[in-house]
Amino acid sequence: MTTRIPVPLTQFVVKMHSRCDLACDHCYVYEHADSSWRSRPKVIGEGILAKAAERIGEHAVAHRLSAVRVVLHGGEPLLAGPERLSRAAEALRAALPPGCALDLRIHTNGVLLSRAFLAVFAAHDIRVGVSLDGDRIANDRHRRFADGRSSHPQVLRAVGLLNEPEFRHLFAGLLCTIDIENDPAAVYRALVELRPPAVDFLLPHATWEEPPKRLPGGAEHPYADWLLAVHRLWETDARPFAVRTFESVHRTVRGLSSLTESLGLEPSDLAVLETDGTFEQADSLKTAYDGAPATGMNVFAHSLDDLARHPGIAARQSGLAGLSAACRACPVVRACGGGLYAHRYRADNGFDNPSVYCGDLMTLINGIAGSGGSSPAPAAVPAQGGRPLLPAALTPGQLDELARGYGGADTVAALGESQLSLTRAMLAAAWDASGQGRAAAWELLSELDGAADPAVDAVLAHPYARAWAARRLAGDLSVGLGPMAALAAAAAVRAGRGDAVTVPARGGWLHLPTLGRIAAPDGETVVTGRADGFEVRAADGTVRTVLDQPLRRVRLAGGWTVALEDVDPLRDSHDHPVADRLPETELLGWTGALREAWELLGRDLPGYAEGIRAGLATITPLRPGPTGRDVSSAARQAYGAVGIARPATAPTLALLLAHEFQHVKLGAVLDLYDLHDRADDRLYFAPWRPDPRPLEGLLQGTYAHLAVTEYWGTRTAAYDGVAGEAADRARAQFALWRQYTAEAVERLTGSGALTGLGARFAAGMGESVAPWLAVPLPAAAEREAERARQERGRPRFVEA
């Protein structure tokens, strides 16, 4: 039987040259335990490059990958020369199937970077990351030539080239290795001055055999202190560039995916190709022992499926189960993930240890979480008139950003925090109304929450966590009290402290929110969370330790992971019937479609994509609608989720995701602010609907169609100068939706029912539509749009 691949490989490091023109004393390739570089060819051969491209292409076809990332690396890859780098890019792009994007990058020390290289990179869309440790004092501590000369002037020259308008789009960012002897403020300020789009602050590679530098009489956790000092400056400066470490902590403490392999429990999907054609595991393993990254495989004899089955790669894909007992019992394990795999090495027991940076990682995570990355658990918020009172979580700038239809990661994260507070308040109100008092499940959930255990945030952030409370508060007592016990049980499993919770199994299943479900006879089950997993003792005495139907997640390009929720009994919160458990074939269809749709969102709706990644955690598959009709939905009491019946094409899926997440965002805004007079009982016609709706319905539709307008606008721009049916359709749709949305904004502003804040919000929507109205279109597109508009004639509003 063929072994199933846990996670397809989507990230590849291709070694273009095995030597370097610098002699950095902290380099993991030349200065640590592994010495395999000595026996390898200096430059990768053309045949190896061609075969590598072929392997990546066949892997992309086999797993329906919508994108792969390839990093051209070394040694110093620029030593390979511009011609060979150009041929590598050509081979890789030619090998990928249609619909699979190539994210191609190069990591360099910058010494040799020139306009000739950058011309090649521009021609092949190769983004450039440059290694720089800060100001000259910091950089020269390690990054010198073999004769001791400084490399700092050459690196500054390289960054200067990347900052020129002609090449700025190629600048991927800076890679800065931490040295605790360097002043963090000086390093940070030196990097800020260079205007990088991103900075990766890297812990120097170390193991329990070769521990990291500590200063005599210094702090207990110097690396955390160093990074927290930078984090404070970064926050004060309103985050002038992306930092994956900081952003990953902010994400993982909220139960979201990490953006880096060194944090979180996301499976690794990385492989390395050396200049001699051998496959290796992650380069960081070179710091452990001689031969640690070796796989015994090569590009000619082995496929990437073979490589993905290698035990060493599988070990970095096993999540919580692959960590040491100490890690599994740790309260921050889901944010830390045990740290970088290589940093766990000890000679007597391999990698079955916490990171050598364990104390630093815990201090860093708690420090960032305490500074606003994850809000402390608030007390239950009292309700007034059935509506919980929450603090306004948005700055004026963030509200204006949302009004224009957008919302970056920070803004959407603020919405998520306010929704988490609302969920707590509604759960507390519903439990109080149940009259159950201090029941065991409620007590455990309260205890974990009071201890600010991230397990509670992860469970309560699940979109359907508050669906139970919403139904109970609306008078629907048929849902019972079991879902509250299930939330407590899921938190107990995630916390892994050994707590036991009694949960009823119903309909032959025990459901654990955010985790999945287990087949169990109806009756009381006891769920116990343990450091190494969980135990479920069913009513008939049987004991289970494995989920029958785990919640399945799809990992997308850029580190975004989204759940496909097809088991939660409360997922029927949407106004369309939900699909049953997806069979494997349909799961694969969703996976491929989502990967392609995510790529399209990044290309066609970049202003929306960042917010979607930050806030959309769950997609609930719906049952298909009538033939020819796409079905999608957002539920007001399910923040972070959208329901969609998988459409026929990925572009349609991309449009539905953007459209529905607009509803999700606006619903969260309306939970914080009154944008309209709630006493207004008139019904309003939207330009795109034949039936009148309350003002909030018009507001929601208008907001959602801001994204629709921009989607067709960007596609129309892409078809500039192109003829054909697809181009004509895009232009006609753009003409139609920009006019519809502009009319809807006018109806909102003319309703007389908006609050002052609502009028400001509507003005922001109008500002977004106005530039699209100025885009010239062919007369045929305008005629087609007008024909569609004339099919509907309606008054401004009717009385309720």
Coordinates of C-alpha atoms in Angstrom, one line a residue, residues 378-683:
P378 CA -12.3 40.3 29.9
A379 CA -15.0 39.9 32.4
A380 CA -18.5 39.2 31.2
V381 CA -20.0 42.4 29.7
P382 CA -23.5 43.4 30.9
A383 CA -26.2 43.7 28.4
Q384 CA -28.7 46.5 27.9
G385 CA -31.8 45.9 25.9
G386 CA -30.5 42.5 24.8
R387 CA -27.4 44.1 23.2
P388 CA -24.0 43.6 24.8
L389 CA -22.1 46.9 25.5
L390 CA -18.6 46.7 24.1
P391 CA -15.8 49.2 24.1
A392 CA -15.2 50.8 20.7
A393 CA -12.2 48.7 19.5
L394 CA -11.4 50.7 16.4
T395 CA -9.4 53.9 15.9
P396 CA -10.9 56.6 13.7
G397 CA -8.4 55.7 11.0
Q398 CA -9.3 52.0 11.2
L399 CA -13.0 52.9 10.9
D400 CA -12.3 55.1 7.8
E401 CA -10.2 52.3 6.3
L402 CA -13.2 49.9 6.7
A403 CA -15.6 52.5 5.3
R404 CA -13.7 52.5 2.1
G405 CA -14.3 48.8 1.9
Y406 CA -10.8 47.6 3.0
G407 CA -9.3 46.6 6.3
G408 CA -5.7 45.5 6.8
A409 CA -4.4 42.9 9.2
D410 CA -4.3 45.1 12.2
T411 CA -7.8 46.5 11.6
V412 CA -9.4 43.1 11.0
A413 CA -7.6 41.8 14.1
A414 CA -9.2 44.6 16.1
L415 CA -12.6 43.5 14.8
G416 CA -11.7 40.0 15.8
E417 CA -10.8 41.0 19.3
S418 CA -14.1 42.9 19.7
Q419 CA -16.0 39.9 18.5
L420 CA -14.2 37.6 21.0
S421 CA -15.3 40.0 23.7
L422 CA -18.8 39.8 22.4
T423 CA -18.7 36.0 22.3
R424 CA -17.7 35.9 26.0
A425 CA -20.5 38.3 26.9
M426 CA -23.1 36.3 25.1
L427 CA -21.9 33.0 26.5
A428 CA -22.0 34.5 30.0
A429 CA -25.5 35.9 29.5
A430 CA -26.8 32.6 28.0
W431 CA -25.3 30.6 30.8
D432 CA -26.7 32.9 33.5
A433 CA -30.2 32.6 31.8
S434 CA -29.9 28.8 31.9
G435 CA -30.0 28.8 35.7
Q436 CA -27.3 26.1 35.9
G437 CA -25.0 28.2 38.2
R438 CA -21.5 26.9 38.8
A439 CA -21.6 23.7 36.8
A440 CA -18.3 21.9 36.2
A441 CA -17.9 22.8 32.5
W442 CA -18.6 26.5 33.1
E443 CA -16.2 26.5 36.0
L444 CA -13.4 25.0 34.0
L445 CA -14.0 27.4 31.1
S446 CA -13.9 30.3 33.5
E447 CA -10.8 29.0 35.3
L448 CA -8.9 28.6 32.0
D449 CA -10.1 32.0 30.8
G450 CA -9.1 33.7 34.0
A451 CA -5.6 32.3 33.6
A452 CA -5.5 33.8 30.1
D453 CA -4.9 30.3 28.7
P454 CA -4.7 30.7 24.9
A455 CA -6.7 27.5 24.6
V456 CA -9.9 29.4 25.5
D457 CA -9.3 32.1 22.9
A458 CA -8.7 29.5 20.3
V459 CA -12.0 27.8 21.1
L460 CA -14.1 30.9 21.5
A461 CA -12.7 32.4 18.3
H462 CA -14.2 29.5 16.4
P463 CA -17.0 31.1 14.4
Y464 CA -19.8 28.9 15.7
A465 CA -18.8 29.1 19.4
R466 CA -21.4 31.8 20.0
A467 CA -24.1 30.4 17.8
W468 CA -25.3 28.4 20.8
A469 CA -25.5 31.5 22.9
A470 CA -27.3 33.5 20.2
R471 CA -30.0 30.8 19.9
R472 CA -30.5 30.5 23.6
L473 CA -30.8 34.2 24.1
A474 CA -33.3 34.3 21.2
G475 CA -35.5 31.8 23.2
D476 CA -34.5 28.6 21.3
L477 CA -33.9 26.1 24.1
S478 CA -34.0 23.1 21.9
V479 CA -30.2 23.3 21.4
G480 CA -29.7 22.3 25.1
L481 CA -26.7 22.9 27.2
G482 CA -24.4 20.3 25.5
P483 CA -22.6 22.8 23.2
M484 CA -21.3 24.8 26.3
A485 CA -19.9 21.6 27.7
A486 CA -18.3 20.8 24.3
L487 CA -16.6 24.2 24.3
A488 CA -15.2 23.5 27.7
A489 CA -14.0 20.1 26.6
A490 CA -12.3 21.4 23.5
A491 CA -10.5 24.0 25.7
A492 CA -9.5 21.2 28.1
V493 CA -8.0 19.2 25.2
R494 CA -6.1 22.2 23.9
A495 CA -4.9 23.2 27.4
G496 CA -3.6 19.6 28.0
R497 CA -3.6 19.9 31.8
G498 CA -5.5 16.7 32.5
D499 CA -8.9 18.3 33.1
A500 CA -12.0 16.1 32.6
V501 CA -15.3 17.4 31.3
T502 CA -18.6 15.5 30.9
V503 CA -20.2 16.1 27.4
P504 CA -23.3 14.6 25.9
A505 CA -23.0 12.7 22.7
R506 CA -26.0 13.1 20.4
G507 CA -26.9 11.5 17.1
G508 CA -24.0 9.0 17.4
W509 CA -21.3 11.7 17.6
L510 CA -19.4 13.6 20.2
H511 CA -18.3 17.0 18.7
L512 CA -15.3 19.0 20.0
P513 CA -15.4 22.5 18.5
T514 CA -12.2 23.4 16.5
L515 CA -11.0 19.8 16.7
G516 CA -13.6 17.5 15.0
R517 CA -15.8 14.7 16.1
I518 CA -15.7 11.1 17.4
A519 CA -18.3 8.4 16.9
A520 CA -19.9 7.6 20.2
P521 CA -23.2 6.1 21.4
D522 CA -25.7 8.7 22.7
G523 CA -25.2 9.5 26.4
E524 CA -22.7 11.1 28.7
T525 CA -19.1 11.0 27.7
V526 CA -16.1 12.1 29.7
V527 CA -13.4 14.0 27.8
T528 CA -10.0 14.4 29.4
G529 CA -7.4 16.6 27.9
R530 CA -3.8 15.3 28.3
A531 CA -0.4 16.7 27.5
D532 CA -0.1 14.0 24.7
G533 CA -3.6 14.3 23.3
F534 CA -7.0 13.4 24.9
E535 CA -9.1 10.5 26.1
V536 CA -12.9 10.1 25.5
R537 CA -14.7 7.6 27.7
A538 CA -18.1 6.9 26.1
A539 CA -21.4 5.9 27.8
D540 CA -20.8 2.2 27.0
G541 CA -17.3 2.3 28.6
T542 CA -15.3 2.3 25.4
V543 CA -12.2 4.6 25.4
R544 CA -11.2 6.6 22.3
T545 CA -8.1 8.7 21.8
V546 CA -8.4 9.6 18.1
L547 CA -10.8 11.8 16.2
D548 CA -12.9 9.9 13.6
Q549 CA -13.6 13.1 11.6
P550 CA -11.0 15.8 12.4
L551 CA -11.7 19.4 11.4
R552 CA -9.7 19.7 8.1
R553 CA -7.7 22.7 7.2
V554 CA -6.2 23.9 3.9
R555 CA -2.8 25.6 4.0
L556 CA -2.6 28.3 1.4
A557 CA 0.3 30.4 0.0
G558 CA 1.8 32.8 2.4
G559 CA 1.1 30.8 5.5
W560 CA -2.7 31.3 5.6
T561 CA -4.6 28.3 6.9
V562 CA -8.4 28.1 6.6
A563 CA -10.7 25.4 8.1
L564 CA -13.3 23.6 6.0
E565 CA -16.0 23.2 8.6
D566 CA -18.2 20.2 7.8
V567 CA -18.8 18.6 11.2
D568 CA -19.9 21.4 13.6
P569 CA -23.6 20.8 14.4
L570 CA -24.1 24.6 14.8
R571 CA -22.7 25.4 11.3
D572 CA -26.3 25.6 10.1
S573 CA -26.3 29.2 11.2
H574 CA -26.2 30.2 7.5
D575 CA -29.5 30.8 5.6
H576 CA -28.7 27.9 3.2
P577 CA -28.5 24.2 3.8
V578 CA -25.0 23.0 4.8
A579 CA -23.2 20.1 3.1
D580 CA -22.5 16.9 4.9
R581 CA -19.0 15.6 5.6
L582 CA -17.0 16.1 2.4
P583 CA -15.7 12.9 0.7
E584 CA -12.0 12.9 -0.2
T585 CA -12.7 13.7 -3.8
E586 CA -14.7 16.8 -2.9
L587 CA -12.1 17.8 -0.3
L588 CA -9.4 17.7 -3.0
G589 CA -11.7 19.8 -5.2
W590 CA -12.0 22.4 -2.5
T591 CA -8.3 22.4 -1.7
G592 CA -7.3 23.1 -5.3
A593 CA -10.1 25.7 -5.8
L594 CA -9.1 27.5 -2.6
R595 CA -5.5 27.7 -3.5
E596 CA -6.2 29.1 -6.9
A597 CA -8.8 31.5 -5.5
W598 CA -6.4 32.8 -2.9
E599 CA -3.8 33.5 -5.6
L600 CA -6.5 35.4 -7.6
L601 CA -7.5 37.4 -4.6
G602 CA -3.9 38.5 -4.1
R603 CA -3.7 39.5 -7.7
D604 CA -7.1 41.1 -8.3
L605 CA -8.1 42.3 -4.9
P606 CA -4.9 43.0 -3.0
G607 CA -6.5 45.7 -0.9
Y608 CA -9.0 43.1 0.4
A609 CA -6.8 40.0 0.6
E610 CA -4.8 41.0 3.6
G611 CA -7.9 41.5 5.7
I612 CA -9.4 38.2 4.5
R613 CA -6.2 36.4 5.6
A614 CA -6.3 38.0 9.0
G615 CA -10.0 37.4 9.7
L616 CA -11.4 34.6 7.6
A617 CA -10.8 31.4 9.6
T618 CA -13.5 29.1 8.4
I619 CA -15.3 28.2 5.2
T620 CA -18.5 26.1 5.6
P621 CA -19.4 24.1 2.5
L622 CA -23.0 24.6 1.6
R623 CA -25.2 22.4 -0.6
P624 CA -25.4 23.4 -4.2
G625 CA -28.2 25.7 -5.3
P626 CA -30.4 25.4 -8.4
T627 CA -28.5 24.8 -11.6
G628 CA -26.6 27.9 -12.7
R629 CA -26.9 29.7 -9.3
D630 CA -24.0 30.3 -7.0
V631 CA -24.8 30.0 -3.3
S632 CA -23.0 31.8 -0.5
S633 CA -23.8 33.3 2.9
A634 CA -22.4 35.0 5.9
A635 CA -24.0 34.6 9.4
R636 CA -24.1 37.6 11.7
Q637 CA -23.4 35.3 14.7
A638 CA -20.5 33.5 13.1
Y639 CA -17.7 36.0 12.8
G640 CA -14.8 34.6 10.8
A641 CA -16.8 32.2 8.7
V642 CA -18.5 32.2 5.3
G643 CA -20.7 29.6 3.8
I644 CA -20.2 28.7 0.2
A645 CA -21.3 26.0 -2.2
R646 CA -18.2 25.3 -4.2
P647 CA -18.7 27.0 -7.6
A648 CA -17.6 25.8 -11.0
T649 CA -14.6 28.0 -11.3
A650 CA -11.9 29.4 -9.0
P651 CA -12.5 33.1 -10.1
T652 CA -16.1 32.8 -8.9
L653 CA -14.9 31.3 -5.6
A654 CA -12.5 34.3 -5.2
L655 CA -15.3 36.7 -5.8
L656 CA -17.7 34.9 -3.4
L657 CA -15.0 34.9 -0.7
A658 CA -14.4 38.6 -1.0
H659 CA -18.2 39.4 -1.2
E660 CA -19.1 37.4 1.9
F661 CA -16.2 38.6 4.0
Q662 CA -17.4 42.1 3.4
H663 CA -20.7 41.1 5.2
V664 CA -18.6 39.6 8.0
K665 CA -16.6 42.8 8.5
L666 CA -19.6 45.1 8.4
G667 CA -21.5 42.9 10.8
A668 CA -18.7 43.3 13.3
V669 CA -18.7 47.1 12.8
L670 CA -22.4 47.2 13.4
D671 CA -21.9 45.3 16.7
L672 CA -19.7 48.2 17.8
Y673 CA -21.4 51.3 16.3
D674 CA -24.9 52.5 15.3
L675 CA -24.5 53.5 11.7
H676 CA -28.2 54.0 11.1
D677 CA -31.4 54.8 13.0
R678 CA -32.6 51.4 14.2
A679 CA -36.2 52.7 14.6
D680 CA -36.4 53.4 10.8
D681 CA -38.9 50.8 9.6
R682 CA -39.0 51.8 5.9
L683 CA -38.0 49.3 3.2

